[in-house]
XYZ file of C-alpha atoms in Angstrom:
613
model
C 32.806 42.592 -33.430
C 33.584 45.276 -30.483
C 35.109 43.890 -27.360
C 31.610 45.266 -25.608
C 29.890 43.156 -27.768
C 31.615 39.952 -27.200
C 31.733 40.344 -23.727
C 28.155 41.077 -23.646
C 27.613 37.926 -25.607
C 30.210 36.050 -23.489
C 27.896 36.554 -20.182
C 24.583 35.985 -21.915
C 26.474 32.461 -22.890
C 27.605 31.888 -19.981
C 24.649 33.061 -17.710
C 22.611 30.502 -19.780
C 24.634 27.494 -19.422
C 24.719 28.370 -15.539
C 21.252 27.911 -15.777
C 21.620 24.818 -17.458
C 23.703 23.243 -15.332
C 21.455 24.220 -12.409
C 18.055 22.731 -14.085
C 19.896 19.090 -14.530
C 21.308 18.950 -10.962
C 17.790 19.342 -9.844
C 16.387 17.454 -11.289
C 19.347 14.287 -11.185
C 18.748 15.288 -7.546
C 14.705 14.670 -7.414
C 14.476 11.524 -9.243
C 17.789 10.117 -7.263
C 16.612 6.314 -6.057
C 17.616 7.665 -2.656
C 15.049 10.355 -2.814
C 12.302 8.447 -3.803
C 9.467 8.508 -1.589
C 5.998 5.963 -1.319
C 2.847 8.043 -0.805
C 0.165 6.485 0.672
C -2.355 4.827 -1.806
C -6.280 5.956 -0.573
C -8.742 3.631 0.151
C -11.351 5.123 -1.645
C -14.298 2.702 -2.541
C -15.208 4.093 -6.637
C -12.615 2.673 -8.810
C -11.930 6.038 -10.590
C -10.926 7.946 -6.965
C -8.447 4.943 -7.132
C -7.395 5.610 -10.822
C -7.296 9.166 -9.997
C -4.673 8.541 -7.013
C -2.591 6.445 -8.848
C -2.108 9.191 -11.623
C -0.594 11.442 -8.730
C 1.623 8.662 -7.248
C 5.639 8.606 -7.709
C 6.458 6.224 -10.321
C 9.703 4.185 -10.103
C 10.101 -0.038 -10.362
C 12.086 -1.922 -7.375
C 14.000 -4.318 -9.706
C 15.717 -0.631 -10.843
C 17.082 -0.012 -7.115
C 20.168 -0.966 -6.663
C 20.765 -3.817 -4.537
C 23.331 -3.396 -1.012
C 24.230 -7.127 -0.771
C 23.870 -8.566 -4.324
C 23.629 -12.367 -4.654
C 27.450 -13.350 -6.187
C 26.088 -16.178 -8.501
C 22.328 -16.691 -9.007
C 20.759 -20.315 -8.844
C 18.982 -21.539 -11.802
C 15.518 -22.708 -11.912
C 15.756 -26.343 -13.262
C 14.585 -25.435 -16.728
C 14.787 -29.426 -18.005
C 11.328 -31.561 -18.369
C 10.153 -32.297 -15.155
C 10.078 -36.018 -13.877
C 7.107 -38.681 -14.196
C 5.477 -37.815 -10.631
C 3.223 -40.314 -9.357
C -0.844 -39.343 -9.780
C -2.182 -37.563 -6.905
C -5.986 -38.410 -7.453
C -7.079 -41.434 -9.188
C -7.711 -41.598 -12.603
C -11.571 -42.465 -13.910
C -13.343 -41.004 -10.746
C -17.053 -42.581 -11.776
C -19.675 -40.991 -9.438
C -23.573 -41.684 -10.309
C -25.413 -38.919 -12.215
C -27.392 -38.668 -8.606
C -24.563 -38.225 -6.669
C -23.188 -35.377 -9.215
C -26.619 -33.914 -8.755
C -26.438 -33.580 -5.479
C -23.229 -32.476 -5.284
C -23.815 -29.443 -7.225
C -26.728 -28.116 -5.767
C -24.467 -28.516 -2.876
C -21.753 -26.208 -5.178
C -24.537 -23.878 -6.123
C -25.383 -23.260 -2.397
C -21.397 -22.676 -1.636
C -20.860 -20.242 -4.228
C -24.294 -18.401 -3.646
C -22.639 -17.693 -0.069
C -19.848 -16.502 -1.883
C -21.872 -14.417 -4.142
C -23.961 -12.422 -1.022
C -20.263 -11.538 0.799
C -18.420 -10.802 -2.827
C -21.608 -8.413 -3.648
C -21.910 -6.822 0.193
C -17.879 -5.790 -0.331
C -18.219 -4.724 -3.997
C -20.719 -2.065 -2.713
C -19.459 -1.423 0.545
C -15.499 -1.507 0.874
C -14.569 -1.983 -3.129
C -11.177 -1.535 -3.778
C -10.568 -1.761 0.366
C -8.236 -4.540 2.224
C -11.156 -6.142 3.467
C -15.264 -5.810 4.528
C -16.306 -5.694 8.391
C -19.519 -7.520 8.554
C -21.451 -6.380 10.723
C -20.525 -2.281 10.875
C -20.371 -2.586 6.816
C -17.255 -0.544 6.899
C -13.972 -1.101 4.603
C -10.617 -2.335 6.191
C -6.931 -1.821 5.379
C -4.763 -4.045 7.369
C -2.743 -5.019 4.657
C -0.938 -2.460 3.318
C -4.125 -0.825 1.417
C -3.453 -2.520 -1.610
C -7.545 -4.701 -1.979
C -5.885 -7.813 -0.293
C -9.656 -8.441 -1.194
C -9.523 -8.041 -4.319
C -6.231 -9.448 -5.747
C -6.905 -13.008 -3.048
C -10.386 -13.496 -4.758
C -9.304 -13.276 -8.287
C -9.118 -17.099 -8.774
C -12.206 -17.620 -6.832
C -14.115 -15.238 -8.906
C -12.522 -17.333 -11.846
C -13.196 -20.982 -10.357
C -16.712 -20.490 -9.407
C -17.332 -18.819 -13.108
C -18.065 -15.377 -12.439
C -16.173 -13.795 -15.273
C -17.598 -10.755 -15.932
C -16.878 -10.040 -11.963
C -13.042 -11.255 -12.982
C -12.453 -8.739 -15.491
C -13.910 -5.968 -13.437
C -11.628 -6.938 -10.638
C -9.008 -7.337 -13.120
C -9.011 -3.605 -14.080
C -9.238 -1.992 -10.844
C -6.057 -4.533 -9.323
C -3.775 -3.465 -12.745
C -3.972 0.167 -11.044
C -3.039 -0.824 -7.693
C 0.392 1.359 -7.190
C 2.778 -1.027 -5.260
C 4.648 1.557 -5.090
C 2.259 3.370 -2.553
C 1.164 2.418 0.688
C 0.335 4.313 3.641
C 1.805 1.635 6.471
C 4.969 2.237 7.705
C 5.413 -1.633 8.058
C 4.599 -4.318 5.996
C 4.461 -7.999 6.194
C 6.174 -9.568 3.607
C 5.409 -12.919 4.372
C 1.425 -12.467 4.207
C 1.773 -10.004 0.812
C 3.567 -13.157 -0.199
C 1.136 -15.839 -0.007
C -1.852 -13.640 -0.200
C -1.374 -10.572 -2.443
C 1.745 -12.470 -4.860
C 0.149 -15.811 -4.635
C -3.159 -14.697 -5.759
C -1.952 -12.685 -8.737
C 0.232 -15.458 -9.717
C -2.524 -18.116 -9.491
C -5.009 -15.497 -11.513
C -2.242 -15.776 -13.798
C -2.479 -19.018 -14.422
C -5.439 -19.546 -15.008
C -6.455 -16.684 -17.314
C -2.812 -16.476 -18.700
C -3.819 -12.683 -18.601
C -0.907 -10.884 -19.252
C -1.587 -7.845 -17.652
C -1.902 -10.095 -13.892
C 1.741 -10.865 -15.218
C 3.255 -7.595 -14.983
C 1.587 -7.247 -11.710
C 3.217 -10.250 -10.140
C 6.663 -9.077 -11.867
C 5.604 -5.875 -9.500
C 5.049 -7.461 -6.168
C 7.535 -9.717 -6.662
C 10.237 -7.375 -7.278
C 9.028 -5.583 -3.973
C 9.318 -8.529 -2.115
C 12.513 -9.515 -3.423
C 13.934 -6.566 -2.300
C 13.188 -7.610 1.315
C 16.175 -10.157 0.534
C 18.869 -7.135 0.198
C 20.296 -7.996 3.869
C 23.972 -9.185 4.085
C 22.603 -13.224 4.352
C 20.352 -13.000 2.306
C 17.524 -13.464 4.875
C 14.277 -11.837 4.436
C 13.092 -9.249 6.353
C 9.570 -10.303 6.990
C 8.598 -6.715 9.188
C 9.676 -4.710 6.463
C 9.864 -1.225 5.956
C 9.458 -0.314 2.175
C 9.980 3.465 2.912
C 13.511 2.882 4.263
C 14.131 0.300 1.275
C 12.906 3.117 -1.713
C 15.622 5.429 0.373
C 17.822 3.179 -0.060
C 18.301 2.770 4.079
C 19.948 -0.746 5.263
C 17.907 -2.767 7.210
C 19.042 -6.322 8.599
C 17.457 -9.864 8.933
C 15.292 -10.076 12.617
C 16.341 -11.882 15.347
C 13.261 -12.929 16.574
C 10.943 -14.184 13.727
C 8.850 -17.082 12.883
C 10.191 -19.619 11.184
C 7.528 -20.682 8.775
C 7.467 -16.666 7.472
C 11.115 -16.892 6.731
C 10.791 -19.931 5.011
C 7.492 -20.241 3.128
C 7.970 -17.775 -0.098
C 8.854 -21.428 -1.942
C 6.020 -21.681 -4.153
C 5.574 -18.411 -5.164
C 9.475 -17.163 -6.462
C 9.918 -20.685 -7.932
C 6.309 -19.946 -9.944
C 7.262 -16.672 -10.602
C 10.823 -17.354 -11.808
C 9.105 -20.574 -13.948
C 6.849 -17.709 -15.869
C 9.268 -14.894 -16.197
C 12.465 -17.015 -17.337
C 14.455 -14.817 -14.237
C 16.377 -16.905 -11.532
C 16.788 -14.412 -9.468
C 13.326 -15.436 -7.342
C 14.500 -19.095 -7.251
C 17.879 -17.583 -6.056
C 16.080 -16.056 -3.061
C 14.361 -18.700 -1.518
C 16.647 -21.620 -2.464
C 19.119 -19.953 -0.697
C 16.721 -20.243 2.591
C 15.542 -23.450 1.861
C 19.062 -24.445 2.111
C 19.560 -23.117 5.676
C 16.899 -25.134 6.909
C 17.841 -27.962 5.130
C 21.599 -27.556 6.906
C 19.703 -26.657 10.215
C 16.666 -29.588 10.385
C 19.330 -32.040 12.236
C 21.006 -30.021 14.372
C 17.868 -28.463 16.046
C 16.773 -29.485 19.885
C 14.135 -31.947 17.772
C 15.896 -32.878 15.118
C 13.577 -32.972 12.434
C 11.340 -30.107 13.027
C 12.320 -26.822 13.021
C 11.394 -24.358 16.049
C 8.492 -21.731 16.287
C 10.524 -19.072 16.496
C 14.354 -18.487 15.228
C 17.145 -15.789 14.741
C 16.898 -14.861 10.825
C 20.133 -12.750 11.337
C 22.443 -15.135 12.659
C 21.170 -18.174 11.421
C 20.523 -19.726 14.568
C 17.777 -22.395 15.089
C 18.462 -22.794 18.926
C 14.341 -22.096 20.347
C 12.964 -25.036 22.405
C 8.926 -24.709 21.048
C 7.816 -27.244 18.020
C 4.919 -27.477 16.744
C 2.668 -28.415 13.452
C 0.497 -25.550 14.785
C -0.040 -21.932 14.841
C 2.571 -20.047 13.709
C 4.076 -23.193 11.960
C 1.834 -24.620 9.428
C 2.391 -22.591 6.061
C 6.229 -23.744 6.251
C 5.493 -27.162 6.347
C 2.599 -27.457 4.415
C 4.577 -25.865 1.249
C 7.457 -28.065 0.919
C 6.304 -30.683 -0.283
C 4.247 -28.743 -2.841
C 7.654 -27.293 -3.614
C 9.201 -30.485 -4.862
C 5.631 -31.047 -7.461
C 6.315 -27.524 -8.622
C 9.943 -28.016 -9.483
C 9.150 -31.410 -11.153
C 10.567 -33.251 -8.942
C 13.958 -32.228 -10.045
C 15.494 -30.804 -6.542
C 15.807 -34.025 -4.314
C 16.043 -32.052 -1.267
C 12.604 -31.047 -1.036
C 11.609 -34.963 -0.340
C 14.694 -35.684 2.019
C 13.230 -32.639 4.318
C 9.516 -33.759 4.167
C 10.924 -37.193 4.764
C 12.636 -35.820 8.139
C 10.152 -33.494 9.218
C 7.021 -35.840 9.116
C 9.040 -38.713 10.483
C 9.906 -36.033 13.769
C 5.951 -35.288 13.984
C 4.360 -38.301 13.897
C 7.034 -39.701 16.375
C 6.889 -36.652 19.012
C 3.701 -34.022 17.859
C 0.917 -36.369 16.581
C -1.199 -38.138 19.515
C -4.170 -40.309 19.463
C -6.953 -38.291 22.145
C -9.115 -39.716 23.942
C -12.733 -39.834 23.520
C -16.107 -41.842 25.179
C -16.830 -42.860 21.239
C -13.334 -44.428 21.153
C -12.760 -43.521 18.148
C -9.111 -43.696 16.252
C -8.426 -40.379 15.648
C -5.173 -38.218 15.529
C -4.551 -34.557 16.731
C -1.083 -32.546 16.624
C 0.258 -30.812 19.727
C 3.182 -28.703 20.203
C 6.508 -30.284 22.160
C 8.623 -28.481 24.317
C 12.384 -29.350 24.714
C 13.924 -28.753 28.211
C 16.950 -29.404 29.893
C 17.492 -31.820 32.633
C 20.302 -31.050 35.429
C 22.388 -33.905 33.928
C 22.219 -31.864 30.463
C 20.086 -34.107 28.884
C 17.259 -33.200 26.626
C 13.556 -33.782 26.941
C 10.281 -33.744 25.558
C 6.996 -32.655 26.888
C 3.961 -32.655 24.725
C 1.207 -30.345 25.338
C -2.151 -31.583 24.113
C -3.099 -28.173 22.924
C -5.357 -28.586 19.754
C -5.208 -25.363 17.506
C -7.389 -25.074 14.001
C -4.524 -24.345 12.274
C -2.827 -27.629 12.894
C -5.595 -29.289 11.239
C -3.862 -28.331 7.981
C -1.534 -31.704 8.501
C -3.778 -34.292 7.591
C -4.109 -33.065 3.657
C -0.103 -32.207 3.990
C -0.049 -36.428 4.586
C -2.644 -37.503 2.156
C -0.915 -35.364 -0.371
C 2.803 -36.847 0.463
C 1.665 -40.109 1.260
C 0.254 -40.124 -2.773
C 3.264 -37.866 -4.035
C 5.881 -40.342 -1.948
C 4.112 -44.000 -2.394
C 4.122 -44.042 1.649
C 1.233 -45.654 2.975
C 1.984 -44.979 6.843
C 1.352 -41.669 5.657
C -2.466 -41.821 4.107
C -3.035 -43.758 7.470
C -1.785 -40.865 9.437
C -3.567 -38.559 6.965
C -7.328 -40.723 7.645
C -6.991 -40.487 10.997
C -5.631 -36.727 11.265
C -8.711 -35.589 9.286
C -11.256 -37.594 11.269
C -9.910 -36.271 14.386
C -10.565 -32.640 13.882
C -13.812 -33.873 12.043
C -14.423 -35.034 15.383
C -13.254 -31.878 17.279
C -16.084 -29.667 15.086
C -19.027 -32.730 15.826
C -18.363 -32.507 19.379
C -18.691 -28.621 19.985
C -22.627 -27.612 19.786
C -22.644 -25.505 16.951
C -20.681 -28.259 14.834
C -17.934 -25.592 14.623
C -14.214 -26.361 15.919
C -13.181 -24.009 18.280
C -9.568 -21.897 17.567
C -7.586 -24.080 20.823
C -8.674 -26.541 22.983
C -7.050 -28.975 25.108
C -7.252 -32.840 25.269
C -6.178 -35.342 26.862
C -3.731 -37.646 25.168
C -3.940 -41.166 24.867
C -0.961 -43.689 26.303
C -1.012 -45.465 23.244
C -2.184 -45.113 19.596
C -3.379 -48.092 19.475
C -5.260 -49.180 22.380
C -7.452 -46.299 24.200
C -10.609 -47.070 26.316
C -12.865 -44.317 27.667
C -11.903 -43.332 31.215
C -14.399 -40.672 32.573
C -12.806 -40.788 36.060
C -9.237 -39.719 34.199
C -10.904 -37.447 31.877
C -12.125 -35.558 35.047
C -9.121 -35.628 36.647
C -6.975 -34.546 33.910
C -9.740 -31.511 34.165
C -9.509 -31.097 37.654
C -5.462 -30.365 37.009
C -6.075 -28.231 33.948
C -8.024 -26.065 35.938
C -6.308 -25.642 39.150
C -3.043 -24.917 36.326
C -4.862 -21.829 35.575
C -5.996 -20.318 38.889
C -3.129 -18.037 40.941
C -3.518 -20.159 44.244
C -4.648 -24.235 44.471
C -8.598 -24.836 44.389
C -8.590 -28.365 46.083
C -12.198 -27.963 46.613
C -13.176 -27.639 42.816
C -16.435 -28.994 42.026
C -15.398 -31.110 38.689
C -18.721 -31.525 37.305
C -19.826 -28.014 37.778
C -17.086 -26.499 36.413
C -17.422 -29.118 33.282
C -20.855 -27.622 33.074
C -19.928 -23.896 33.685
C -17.355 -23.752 31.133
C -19.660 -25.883 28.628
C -16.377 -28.777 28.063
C -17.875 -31.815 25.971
C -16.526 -35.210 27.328
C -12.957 -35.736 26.436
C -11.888 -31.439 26.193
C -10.476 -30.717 29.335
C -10.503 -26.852 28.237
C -10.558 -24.571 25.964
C -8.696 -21.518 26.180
C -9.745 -19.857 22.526
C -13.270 -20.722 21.880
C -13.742 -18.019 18.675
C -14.039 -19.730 15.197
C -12.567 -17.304 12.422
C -14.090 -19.312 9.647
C -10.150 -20.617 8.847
C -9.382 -23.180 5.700
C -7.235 -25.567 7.268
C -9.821 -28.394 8.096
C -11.999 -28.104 4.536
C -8.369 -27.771 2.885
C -7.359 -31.129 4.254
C -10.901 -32.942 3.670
C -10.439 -31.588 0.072
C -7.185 -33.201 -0.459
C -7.872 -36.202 1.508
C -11.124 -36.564 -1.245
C -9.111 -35.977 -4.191
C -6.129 -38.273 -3.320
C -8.753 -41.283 -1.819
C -12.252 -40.733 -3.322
C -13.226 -41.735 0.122
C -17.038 -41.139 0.258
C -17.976 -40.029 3.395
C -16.192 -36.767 3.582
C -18.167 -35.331 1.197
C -20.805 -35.188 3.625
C -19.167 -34.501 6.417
C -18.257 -31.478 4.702
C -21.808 -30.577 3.461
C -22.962 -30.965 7.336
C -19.566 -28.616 8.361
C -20.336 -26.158 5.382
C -24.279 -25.842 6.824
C -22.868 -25.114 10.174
C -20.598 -22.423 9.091
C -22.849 -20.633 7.731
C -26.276 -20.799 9.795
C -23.492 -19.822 12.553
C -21.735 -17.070 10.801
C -24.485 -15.284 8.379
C -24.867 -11.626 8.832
C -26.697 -9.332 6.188
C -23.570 -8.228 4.384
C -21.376 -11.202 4.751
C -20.236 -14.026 7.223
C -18.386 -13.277 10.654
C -16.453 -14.652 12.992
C -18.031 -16.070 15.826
C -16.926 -15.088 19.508
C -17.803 -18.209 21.307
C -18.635 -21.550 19.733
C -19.769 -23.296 22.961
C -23.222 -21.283 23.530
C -25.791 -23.282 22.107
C -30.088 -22.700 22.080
C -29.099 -18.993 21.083
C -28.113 -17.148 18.211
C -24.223 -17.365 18.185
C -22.322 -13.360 19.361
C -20.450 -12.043 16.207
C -17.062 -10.081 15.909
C -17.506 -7.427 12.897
C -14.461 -9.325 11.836
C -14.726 -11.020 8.113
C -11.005 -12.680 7.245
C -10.212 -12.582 3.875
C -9.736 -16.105 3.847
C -13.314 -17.025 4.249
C -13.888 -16.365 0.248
C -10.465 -16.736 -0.969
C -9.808 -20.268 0.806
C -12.813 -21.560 2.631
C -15.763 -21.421 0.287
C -12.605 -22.107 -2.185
C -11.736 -25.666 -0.925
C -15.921 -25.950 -0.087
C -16.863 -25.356 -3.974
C -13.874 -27.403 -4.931
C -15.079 -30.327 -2.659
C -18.185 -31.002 -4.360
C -16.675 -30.264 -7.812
C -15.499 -32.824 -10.372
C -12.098 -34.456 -10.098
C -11.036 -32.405 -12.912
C -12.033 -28.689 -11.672
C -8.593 -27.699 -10.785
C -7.083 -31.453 -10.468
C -4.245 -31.894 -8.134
C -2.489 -33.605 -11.067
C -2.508 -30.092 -12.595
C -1.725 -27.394 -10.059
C -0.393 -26.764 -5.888
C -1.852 -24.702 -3.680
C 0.089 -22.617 -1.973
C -0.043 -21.556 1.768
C -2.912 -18.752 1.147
C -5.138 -21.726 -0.815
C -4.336 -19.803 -4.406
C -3.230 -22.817 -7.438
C -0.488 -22.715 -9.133
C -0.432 -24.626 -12.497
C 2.182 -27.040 -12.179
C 4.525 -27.316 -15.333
C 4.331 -30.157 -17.799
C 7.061 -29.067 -20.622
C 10.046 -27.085 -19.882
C 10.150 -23.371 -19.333
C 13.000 -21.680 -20.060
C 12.238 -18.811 -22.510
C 13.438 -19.355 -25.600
């Protein structure tokens, strides 16, 4: 061969391998992790626009990121038989054949309400976040991903609508959770809503492809934990965490969204055999259990802490708003694992004995009935350095969650203070929805609080009083001259509410979830209808042609109640829930067989061990 030739061939050779080289560094360079981008997912309405999108979206899986701040030594699920837990509802419930009759057509009724709002969203805002009511238009507050959808699942399966399941089934298995057009998501409410309904779909279908979907969000959420303590970032931006980009623990986050993922990793790591989900939260849970005696009220944990530097130094506790899901899933926590981590207990054990000593007050009322509400307690400082504590008699619906957290420990624990405290908690915001004139609770109101639990006569002078001060609190300069009575009657305050500072109803869970656990653990008979009457007046309130709404002002009566063209997602996916459950048998999704987590999703609680072979 000539030396032209070979030098000829030489530069063909090596113009080629140039070329080569170049194609493989572009492409190592495109499909870096560090590259990787999330598009946002479209909330078109017709499931195959939504197929369609998902075809175009960038496809990579979180659990394949590398992690910053790696866990050294992962915590194992208890895989061993869980203990002998005491029964949570009696065993040989025996209701009359007329008393089951009547309690489905009250079923029927629930689930028919269900029905007209699933039916207004599947044709209106499928595949959307959520339905406004009154407009008929789709929302996407929640990332864009059919919070709708994936929270309904088990309601669609419950209530027996199974041909509405499956649908649902194959339009959530293309939801890209990879893909979302918010620049900020929060990871506590994709927790308990999004990750707590798949995994409760789950288990109750045992449909494998709702598995790989939870595997999904879980491994999204999990990377939320890649800060240096291991602290989740509950404001999180999944952009940043695709790139790769460090972001740190908050310094100024609620407690009960740090701390309530328990159910769900400890369910998820129970089904996929992988720790690494127990790791995360038991990690947490054991930073509260250090902190819960060393905070200004020992016991309880404050509203709001610093995530970042572990500190648990805020003066604000409540039961409340902003608190509830934290405690209510602890104790749920210690059913799921079997009873096999002790610490769960010790911390309900503190927490509830911190409540009922400093949060939970008897109000007063001209029936004089013995009722319990839960406030919120302020710590202060005196001038000497001591500490103390200042209840405020502020009611809010969420709080009402408390009495079925105490039935349910009371049965879990053997305690009997506790189904006491649990009777009278539910009665009292029974009593908070009979005294309002559309039967409805309102979202705050204030009270005034009793001396003693024990002993409370009806004082109308002191009610007005304690009005008279609660109004002149509000106003910018002293009103000496306030006319009591009238402004009773102008702001519409039944005897013993001395105001009320939130009078919407959002159609929330919390006092149908505790009536419904109350039931189950007692079989006490008059709840059931109490919660017919409370069911009626939700909905002749709320009804609106495509759905139910919230209501602006539940004071107004002899008119038809002002809407918001707001529909939460938790009306179907909890409310009617816990309603169809109430006036189902004792065996439609026993408490001896699943825990609801914070977002009112069950979680099948496990009877033989379940560590993959």
């Amino acid at each position: 061969m000539s030396r032209t030739r070979r030098q000829i061939i030489s530069t063909v050779l090596g113009a080629f391998l140039l070329f080569l080289l170049y194609h493989y560094y572009a492409n190592t360079k495109n499909n870096s992790p560090s590259k990787i981008s999330i598009s946002p997912i479209s909330s078109a309405q017709d499931e195959s626009t939504q197929n369609s999108n998902d075809q175009t979206q960038p496809q990579f899986l979180w659990r394949d990121l590398p992690a910053r701040y790696p866990a050294a030594e992962l915590r194992q699920v208890p895989a061993e038989l869980p203990q002998e837990l005491p029964n949570l509802q009696p065993a040989g419930s025996k209701a009359s054949k007329l008393a089951q009759l009547k309690q489905r057509s009250r079923q029927l009724a629930v689930k028919e309400t269900f029905e007209r709002c699933w039916r207004s969203y599947q044709s209106l805002a499928w595949a959307a976040d959520g339905l406004a009511p009154l407009s008929g238009h789709p929302t996407n507050e929640q990332g864009g991903w059919g919070a709708m959808l994936v929270g309904n699942l088990d309601t669609l399966w419950i209530m027996g609508m199974h041909e509405d399941f499956e649908k649902t089934v194959a339009t959530v298995v293309q939801i890209n959770f990879q893909a979302t057009a918010s620049p900020e998501i929060n990871t506590h409410d994709v927790n308990i809503r999004l990750l707590g309904g798949l995994l409760s779909a789950y288990d109750l279908s045992a449909d494998v492809r709702l598995l790989q979907k939870c595997i999904d969000v879980g491994d999204m959420l999990y990377s939320a934990f890649d800060t240096p303590n291991r602290m989740p970032i509950i404001h999180w931006d999944p952009h940043k965490a695709a790139r790769q980009e460090e972001q740190l623990a908050e310094e100024n986050v609620l407690a009960a969204e740090v701390g309530s993922y328990a159910l769900e990793f400890i369910r998820l790591s129970q089904i996929t055999g992988d720790s690494k989900y127990f790791d995360a939260i038991q990690r947490v849970m054991e930073l509260f259990d250090r902190q819960q005696e060393s905070t200004k009220l020992a016991g309880l944990w404050p509203v709001v802490i610093n995530a970042r530097a572990e500190q648990f130094d805020g003066d604000v506790f409540t039961l409340g708003a902003e608190a509830n899901s934290l405690y209510k899933v602890l104790p749920r926590a210690y059913v799921l694992l079997g009873g096999q981590i002790p610490m769960y207990r010790r911390i309900y054990e503190r927490y509830t004995f911190a409540a009922a000593g400093h949060n939970l007050f008897r109000p007063m009322n001209p029936d004089e009935k013995d009722v319990l509400l839960s406030g919120t307690v302020r710590v202060f400082m005196t001038q000497n350095g001591k500490a103390r504590t200042h209840l405020e008699s502020q009611v809010h619906y969420q709080s009402c969650f408390a009495g079925g957290m105490f039935a349910l420990g009371g049965a879990l624990f053997k305690i009997p203070a506790h189904k006491k405290i649990a009777n009278k908690l539910v009665d009292g915001c029974i009593w908070a929805h009979e005294a309002m004139p559309l039967g409805i609770m309102p979202e705050a109101f204030d009270t005034v609080p009793c001396a003693s639990q024990t002993h409370c006569p009806w004082n109308e002078w002191h009610w007005k009083q304690e009005a008279w001060k609660k109004a002149n609190s509000l106003q910018p300069e002293p009103m000496p001259d306030l006319n009591i009575d009238t402004f009773l009657k102008d702001h519409r305050l039944p005897k013993g509410f001395i105001g009320i500072p939130d009078a919407t109803a959002k159609l929330r869970p919390d006092v149908i979830e505790s009536m419904f656990i109350l039931y189950r653990t007692t079989e006490r008979e008059d709840l059931l209808d109490k919660a017919w009457i409370m069911f009626q007046a939700l909905q002749n309130a709320s009804r609106t042609e495509n759905g139910n709404a919230a209501i602006v002002d539940v004071t107004v009566e002899g008119t038809q109640p002002i809407l918001s063209d707001s529909m939460h997602n938790f009306w179907t996916s909890e409310t009617l829930k816990y309603f169809y459950l109430m006036f189902s048998s004792a065996d439609m999704i026993s408490l001896d067989d699943y825990v609801f987590n914070a977002g009112g999703h069950p979680l099948k609680r496990p009877r033989v061990s379940w560590q993959r072979s």
